[in-house]
CSV table of C-alpha atoms in Angstrom, one decimal:
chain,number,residue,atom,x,y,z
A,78,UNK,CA,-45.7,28.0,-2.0
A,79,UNK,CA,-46.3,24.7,0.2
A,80,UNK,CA,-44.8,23.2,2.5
A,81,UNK,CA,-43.9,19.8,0.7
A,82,UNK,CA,-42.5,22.4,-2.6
A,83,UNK,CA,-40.6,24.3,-0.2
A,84,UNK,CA,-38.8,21.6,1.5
A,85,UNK,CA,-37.6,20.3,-2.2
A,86,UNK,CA,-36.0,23.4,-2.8
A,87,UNK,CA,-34.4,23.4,0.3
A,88,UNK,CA,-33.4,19.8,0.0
A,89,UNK,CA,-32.4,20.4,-3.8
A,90,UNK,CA,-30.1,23.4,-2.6
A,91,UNK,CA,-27.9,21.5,-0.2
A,92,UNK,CA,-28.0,18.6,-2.1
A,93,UNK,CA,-24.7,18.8,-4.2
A,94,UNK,CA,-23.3,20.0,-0.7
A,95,UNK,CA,-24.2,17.1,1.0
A,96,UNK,CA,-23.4,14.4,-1.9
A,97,UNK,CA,-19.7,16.6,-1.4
A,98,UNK,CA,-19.5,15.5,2.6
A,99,UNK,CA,-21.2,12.3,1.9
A,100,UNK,CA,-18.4,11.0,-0.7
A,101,UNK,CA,-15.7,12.4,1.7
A,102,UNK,CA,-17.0,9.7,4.5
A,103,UNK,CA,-17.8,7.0,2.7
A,104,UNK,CA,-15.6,7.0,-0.2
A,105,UNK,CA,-18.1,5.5,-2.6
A,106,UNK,CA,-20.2,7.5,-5.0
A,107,UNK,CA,-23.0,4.9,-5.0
A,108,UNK,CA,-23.1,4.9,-1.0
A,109,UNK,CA,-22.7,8.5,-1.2
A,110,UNK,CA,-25.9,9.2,-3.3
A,111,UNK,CA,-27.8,6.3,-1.2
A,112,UNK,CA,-27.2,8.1,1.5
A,113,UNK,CA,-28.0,11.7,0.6
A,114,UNK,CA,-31.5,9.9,-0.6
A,115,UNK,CA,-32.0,8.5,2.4
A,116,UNK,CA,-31.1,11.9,4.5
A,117,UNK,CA,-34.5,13.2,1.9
A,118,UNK,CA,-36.9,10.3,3.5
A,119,UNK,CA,-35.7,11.4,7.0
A,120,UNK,CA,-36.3,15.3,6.1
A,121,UNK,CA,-39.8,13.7,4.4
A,122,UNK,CA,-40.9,11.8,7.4
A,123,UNK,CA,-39.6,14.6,10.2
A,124,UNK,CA,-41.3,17.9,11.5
A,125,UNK,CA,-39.2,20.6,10.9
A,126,UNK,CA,-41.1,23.6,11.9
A,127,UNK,CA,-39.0,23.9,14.6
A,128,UNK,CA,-35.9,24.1,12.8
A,129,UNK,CA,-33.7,27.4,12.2
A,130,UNK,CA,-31.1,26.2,10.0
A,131,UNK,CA,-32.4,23.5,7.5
A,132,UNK,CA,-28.6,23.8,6.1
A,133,UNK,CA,-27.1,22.5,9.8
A,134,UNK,CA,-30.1,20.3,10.4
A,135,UNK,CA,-29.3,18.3,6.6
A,136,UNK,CA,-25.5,18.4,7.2
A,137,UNK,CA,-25.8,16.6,11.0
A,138,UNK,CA,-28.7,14.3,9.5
A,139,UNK,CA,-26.1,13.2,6.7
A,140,UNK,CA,-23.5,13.0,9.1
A,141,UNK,CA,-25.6,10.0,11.2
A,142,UNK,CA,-26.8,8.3,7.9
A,143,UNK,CA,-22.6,8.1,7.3
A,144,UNK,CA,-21.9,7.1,10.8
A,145,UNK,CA,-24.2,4.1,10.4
A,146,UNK,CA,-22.7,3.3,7.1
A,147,UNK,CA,-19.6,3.4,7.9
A,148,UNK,CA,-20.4,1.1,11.1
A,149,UNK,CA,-22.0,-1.3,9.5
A,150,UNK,CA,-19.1,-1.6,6.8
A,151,UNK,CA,-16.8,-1.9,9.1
A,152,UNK,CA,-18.9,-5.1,11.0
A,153,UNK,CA,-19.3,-6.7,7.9
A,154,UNK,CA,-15.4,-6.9,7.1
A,155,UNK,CA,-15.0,-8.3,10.2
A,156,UNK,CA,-17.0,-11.7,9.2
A,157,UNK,CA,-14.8,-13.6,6.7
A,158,UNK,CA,-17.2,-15.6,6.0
A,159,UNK,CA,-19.7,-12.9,3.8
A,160,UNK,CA,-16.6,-10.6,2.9
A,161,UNK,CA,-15.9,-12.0,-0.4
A,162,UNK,CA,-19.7,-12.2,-1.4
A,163,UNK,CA,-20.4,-8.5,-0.3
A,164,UNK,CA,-17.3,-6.9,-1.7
A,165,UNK,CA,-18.2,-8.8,-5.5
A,166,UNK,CA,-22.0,-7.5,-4.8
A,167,UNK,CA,-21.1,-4.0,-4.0
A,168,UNK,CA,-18.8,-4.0,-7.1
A,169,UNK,CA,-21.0,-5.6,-9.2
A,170,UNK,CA,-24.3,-3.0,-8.0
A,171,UNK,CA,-21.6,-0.2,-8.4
A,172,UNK,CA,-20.6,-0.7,-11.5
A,173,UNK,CA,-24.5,-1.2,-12.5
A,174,UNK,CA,-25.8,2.1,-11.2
A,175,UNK,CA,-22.7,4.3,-11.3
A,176,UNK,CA,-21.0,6.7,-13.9
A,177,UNK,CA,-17.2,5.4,-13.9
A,178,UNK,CA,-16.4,8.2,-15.3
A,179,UNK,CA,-18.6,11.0,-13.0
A,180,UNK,CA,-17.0,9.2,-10.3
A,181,UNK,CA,-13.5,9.6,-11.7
A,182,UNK,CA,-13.8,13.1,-12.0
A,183,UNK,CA,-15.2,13.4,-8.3
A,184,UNK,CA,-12.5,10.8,-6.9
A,185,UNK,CA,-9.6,12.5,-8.9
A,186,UNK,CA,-11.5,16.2,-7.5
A,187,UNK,CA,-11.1,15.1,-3.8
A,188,UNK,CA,-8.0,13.2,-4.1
A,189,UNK,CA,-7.8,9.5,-4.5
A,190,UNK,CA,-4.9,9.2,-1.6
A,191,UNK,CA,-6.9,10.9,0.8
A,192,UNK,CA,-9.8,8.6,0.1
A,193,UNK,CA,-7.5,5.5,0.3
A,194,UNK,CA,-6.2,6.8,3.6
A,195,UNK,CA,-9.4,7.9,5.1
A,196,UNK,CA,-10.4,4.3,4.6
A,197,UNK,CA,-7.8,3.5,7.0
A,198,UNK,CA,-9.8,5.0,9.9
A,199,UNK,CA,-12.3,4.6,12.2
A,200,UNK,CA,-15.9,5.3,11.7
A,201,UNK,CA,-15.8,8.4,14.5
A,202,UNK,CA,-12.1,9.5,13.8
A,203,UNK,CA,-13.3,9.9,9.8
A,204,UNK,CA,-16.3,11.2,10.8
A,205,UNK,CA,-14.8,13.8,12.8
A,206,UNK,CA,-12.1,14.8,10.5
A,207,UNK,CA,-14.0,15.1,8.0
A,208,UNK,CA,-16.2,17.3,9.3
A,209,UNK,CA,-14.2,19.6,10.8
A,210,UNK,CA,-10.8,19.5,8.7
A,211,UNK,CA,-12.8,19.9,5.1
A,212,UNK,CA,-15.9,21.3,6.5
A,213,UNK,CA,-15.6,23.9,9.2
A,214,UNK,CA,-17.9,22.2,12.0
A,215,UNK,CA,-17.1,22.9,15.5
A,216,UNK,CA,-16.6,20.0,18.0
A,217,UNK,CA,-19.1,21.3,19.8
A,218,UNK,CA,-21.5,20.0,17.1
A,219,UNK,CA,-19.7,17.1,16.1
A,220,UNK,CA,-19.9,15.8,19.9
A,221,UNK,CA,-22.9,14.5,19.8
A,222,UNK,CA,-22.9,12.5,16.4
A,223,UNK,CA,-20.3,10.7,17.8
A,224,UNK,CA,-21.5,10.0,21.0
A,225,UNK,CA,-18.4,12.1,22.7
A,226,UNK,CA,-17.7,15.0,24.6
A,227,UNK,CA,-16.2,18.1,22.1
A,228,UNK,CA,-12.8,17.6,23.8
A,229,UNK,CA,-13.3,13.5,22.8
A,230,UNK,CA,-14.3,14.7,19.0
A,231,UNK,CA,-11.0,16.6,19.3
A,232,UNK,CA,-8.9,14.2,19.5
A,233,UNK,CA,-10.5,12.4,17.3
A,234,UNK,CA,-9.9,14.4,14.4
A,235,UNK,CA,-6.6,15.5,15.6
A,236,UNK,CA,-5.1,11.7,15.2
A,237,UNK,CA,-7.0,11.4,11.8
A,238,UNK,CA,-5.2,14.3,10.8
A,239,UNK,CA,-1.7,12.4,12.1
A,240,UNK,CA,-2.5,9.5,10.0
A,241,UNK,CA,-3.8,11.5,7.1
A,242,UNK,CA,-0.5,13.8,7.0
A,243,UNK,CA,1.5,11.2,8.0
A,244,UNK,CA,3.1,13.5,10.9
A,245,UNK,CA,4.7,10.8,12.7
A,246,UNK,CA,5.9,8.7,10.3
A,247,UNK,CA,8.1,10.9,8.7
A,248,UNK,CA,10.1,13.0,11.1
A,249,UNK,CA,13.4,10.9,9.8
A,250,UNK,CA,12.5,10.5,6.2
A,251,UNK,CA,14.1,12.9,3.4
A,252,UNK,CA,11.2,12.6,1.9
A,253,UNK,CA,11.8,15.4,-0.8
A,254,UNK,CA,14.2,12.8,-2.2
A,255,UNK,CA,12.1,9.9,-2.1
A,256,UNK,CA,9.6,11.5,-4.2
A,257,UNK,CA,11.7,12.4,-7.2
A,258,UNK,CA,12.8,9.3,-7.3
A,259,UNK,CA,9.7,7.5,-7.1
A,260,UNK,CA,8.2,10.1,-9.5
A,261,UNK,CA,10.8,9.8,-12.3
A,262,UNK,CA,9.9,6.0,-11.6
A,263,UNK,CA,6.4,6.1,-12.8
A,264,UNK,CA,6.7,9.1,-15.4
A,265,UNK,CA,9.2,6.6,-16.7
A,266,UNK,CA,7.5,3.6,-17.1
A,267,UNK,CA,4.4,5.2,-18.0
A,268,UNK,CA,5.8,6.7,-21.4
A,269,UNK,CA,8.3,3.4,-22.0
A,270,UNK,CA,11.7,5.0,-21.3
A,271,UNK,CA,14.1,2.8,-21.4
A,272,UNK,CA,17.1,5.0,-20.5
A,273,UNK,CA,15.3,6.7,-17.5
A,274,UNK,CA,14.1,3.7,-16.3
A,275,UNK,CA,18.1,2.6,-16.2
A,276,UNK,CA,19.0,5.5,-14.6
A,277,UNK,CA,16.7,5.4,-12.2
A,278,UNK,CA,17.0,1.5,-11.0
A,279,UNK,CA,20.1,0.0,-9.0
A,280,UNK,CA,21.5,-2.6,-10.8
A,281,UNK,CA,20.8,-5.2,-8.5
A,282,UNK,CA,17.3,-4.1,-8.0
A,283,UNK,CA,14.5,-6.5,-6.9
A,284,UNK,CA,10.9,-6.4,-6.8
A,285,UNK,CA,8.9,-8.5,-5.2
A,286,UNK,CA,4.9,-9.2,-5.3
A,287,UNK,CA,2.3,-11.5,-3.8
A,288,UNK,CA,0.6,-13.7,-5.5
A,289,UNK,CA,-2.7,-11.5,-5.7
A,290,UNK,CA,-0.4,-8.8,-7.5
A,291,UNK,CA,0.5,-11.1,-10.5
A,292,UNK,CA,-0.6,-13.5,-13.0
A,293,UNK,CA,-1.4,-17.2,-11.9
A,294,UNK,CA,2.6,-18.6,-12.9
A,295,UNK,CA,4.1,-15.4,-12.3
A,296,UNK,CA,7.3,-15.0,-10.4
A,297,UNK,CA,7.1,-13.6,-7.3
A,298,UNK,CA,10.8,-12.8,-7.2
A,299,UNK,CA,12.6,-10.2,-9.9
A,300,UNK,CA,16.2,-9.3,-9.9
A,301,UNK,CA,18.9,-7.0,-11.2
A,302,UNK,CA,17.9,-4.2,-13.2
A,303,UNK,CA,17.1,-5.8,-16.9
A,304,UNK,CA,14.2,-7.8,-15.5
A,305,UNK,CA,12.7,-5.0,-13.4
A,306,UNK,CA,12.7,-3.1,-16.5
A,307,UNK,CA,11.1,-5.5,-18.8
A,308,UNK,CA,8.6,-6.0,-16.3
A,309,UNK,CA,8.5,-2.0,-15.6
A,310,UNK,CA,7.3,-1.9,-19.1
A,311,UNK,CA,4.8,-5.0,-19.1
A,312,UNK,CA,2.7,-3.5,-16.3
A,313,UNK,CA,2.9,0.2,-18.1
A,314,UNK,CA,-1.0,0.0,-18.1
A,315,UNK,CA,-1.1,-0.4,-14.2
A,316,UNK,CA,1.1,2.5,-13.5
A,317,UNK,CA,-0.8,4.8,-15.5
A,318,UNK,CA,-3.1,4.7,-12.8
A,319,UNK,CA,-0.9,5.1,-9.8
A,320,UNK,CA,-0.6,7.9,-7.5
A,321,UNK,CA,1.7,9.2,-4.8
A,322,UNK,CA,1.7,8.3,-1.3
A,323,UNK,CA,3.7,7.7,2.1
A,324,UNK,CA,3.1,3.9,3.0
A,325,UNK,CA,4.7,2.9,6.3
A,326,UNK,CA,6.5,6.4,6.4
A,327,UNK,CA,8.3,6.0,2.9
A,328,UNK,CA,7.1,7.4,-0.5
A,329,UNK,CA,5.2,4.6,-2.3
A,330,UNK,CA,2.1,4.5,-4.9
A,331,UNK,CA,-1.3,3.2,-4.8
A,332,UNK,CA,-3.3,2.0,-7.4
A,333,UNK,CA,-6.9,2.5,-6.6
A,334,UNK,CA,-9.5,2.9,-9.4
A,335,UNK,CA,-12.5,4.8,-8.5
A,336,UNK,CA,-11.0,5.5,-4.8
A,337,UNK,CA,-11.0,1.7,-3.8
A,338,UNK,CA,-7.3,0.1,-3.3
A,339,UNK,CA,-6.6,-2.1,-5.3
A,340,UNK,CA,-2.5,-2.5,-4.8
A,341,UNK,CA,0.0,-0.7,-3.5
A,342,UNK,CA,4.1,-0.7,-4.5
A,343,UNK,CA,6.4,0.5,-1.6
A,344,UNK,CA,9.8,1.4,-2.7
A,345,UNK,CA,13.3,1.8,-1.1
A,346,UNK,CA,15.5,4.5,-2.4
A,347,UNK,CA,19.0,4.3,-1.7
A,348,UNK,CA,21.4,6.8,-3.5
A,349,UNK,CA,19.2,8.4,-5.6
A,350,UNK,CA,18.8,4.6,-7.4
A,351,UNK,CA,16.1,2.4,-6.7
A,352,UNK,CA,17.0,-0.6,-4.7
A,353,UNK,CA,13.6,-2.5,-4.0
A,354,UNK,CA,10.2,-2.4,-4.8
A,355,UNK,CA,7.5,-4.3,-3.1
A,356,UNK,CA,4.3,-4.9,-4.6
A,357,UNK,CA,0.9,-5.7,-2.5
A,358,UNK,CA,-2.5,-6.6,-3.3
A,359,UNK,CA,-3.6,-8.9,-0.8
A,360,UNK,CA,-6.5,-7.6,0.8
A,361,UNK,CA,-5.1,-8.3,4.3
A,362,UNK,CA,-2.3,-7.1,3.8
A,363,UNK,CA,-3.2,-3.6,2.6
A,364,UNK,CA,-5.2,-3.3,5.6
A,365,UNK,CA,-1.9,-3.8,7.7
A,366,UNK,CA,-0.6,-0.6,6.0
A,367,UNK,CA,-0.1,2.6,7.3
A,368,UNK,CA,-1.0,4.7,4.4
A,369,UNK,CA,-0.8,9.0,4.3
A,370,UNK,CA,-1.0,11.9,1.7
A,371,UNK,CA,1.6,13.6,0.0
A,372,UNK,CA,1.1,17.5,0.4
């Protein structure tokens, strides 16, 4: 067998393993694949007959292609001026070249709240999370990808994993609580009952949305118990599609199609009834949110 033949197999081997890490950093199955394509040119182009573990070798080369992703994401949302074009030209090449529903299945596989919170992060405290909470690397090797010392890529990860598990944001939260309420909210709107929904909601209830949440003439402003429920039903659609989280250190939902966030609905319980809701889409603000996994 060649060289060139052997290094396909190889490549071909780890490839579903590094698509796997690759969709945990960057969240996107398009970027994902782009960048387990480009970690083939780089295997291509390099001499690896010094290499021992090809496995280790693909995983840290993956790892930089990521980084630099990641990086240069994260510099591009921070010009306003070229956000709004590159986030409808992503979308519109993602929706061109990608499965919706292979990337369901892989977003709903991984967990669509951990993606939405792992956008949260930076580039090296994702990086290093990842690496080591879902795939066993030592800080001693994910030092140097991130340009840190292993106690550095430590730390790191550890306050990822604060923000991912939402430790210290809910130390005074009876959280348990929250969460049945808030579930028996959404079961209940999704099937269209009516006497759950009553149940559940205070009657002097409110829910309030920005503008990028609604209609263009909607009201920003509903109250008492009857219109929360009519609109409750309206958006039944919408909550189909929403999933548990903690957001600011309270149980909430987020709505985020194919691992992108797309809204998000924080909710204040008081005695077992439902008291509030506030719904959010505006792009800034959702990045003002600190958003965690339920367990």
């Amino acid at each position: 067998m060649d060289e060139n033949r052997w290094l396909v197999d190889q490549f071909e081997a780890n490839r579903a393993n590094l698509q796997a890490m690759a969709y945990r950093m960057l969240g996107s199955l398009n970027e994902a694949e782009d960048a387990v394509q480009e970690s083939w040119l780089r295997l291509h182009r390099a001499d690896t007959s010094g290499v021992e573990d090809l496995s280790r070798w693909l995983t840290t080369v993956i790892a930089r292609v990521c980084l630099d992703k990641l990086r240069s994401r994260k510099s591009r949302r921070e010009n306003p001026l070229d956000a709004d074009a590159d986030t409808s030209q992503e979308l519109a090449s993602h929706d061109d070249q990608v499965d919706p529903e292979h990337e369901a299945l892989l977003a709903d596989s991984v967990g669509l709240a951990l993606l939405v919170v792992l956008e949260t992060l930076a580039p090296a405290e994702r990086l290093a999370f990842v690496l080591h909470d879902l795939f066993a690397m030592s800080f001693e090797e994910i030092a140097p990808l991130v340009g840190r010392t292993s106690t550095a890529a430590r730390k790191l990860a550890s306050r990822a994993r604060r923000r991912v598990h939402g430790v210290d944001m809910v130390r005074a939260v009876d959280i348990s609580r929250q969460r049945t309420v808030v579930e028996a909210f959404l079961a209940a709107s999704r099937t269209g009952n009516i006497e759950a929904l009553l149940a559940i909601l205070d009657p002097d209830v409110v829910v309030r949305a920005d503008s990028a949440a609604l209609p263009p003439g909607a009201a920003t402003e509903v109250r008492g118990a009857a219109a929360v429920l009519k609109q409750a039903l309206h958006f039944a659609e919408r909550t189909r599609f929403a999933q548990l989280a903690l957001v600011n250190g309270t149980v909430g939902a987020v709505v985020a199609p194919r691992g992108h966030l797309f809204l998000v609905a924080t909710v204040e319980v008081k005695d077992a009834k439902i008291v509030a809701i506030e719904i959010i889409a505006d792009p800034e603000r959702l990045r003002q949110l600190d958003l965690a996994i339920l367990d």
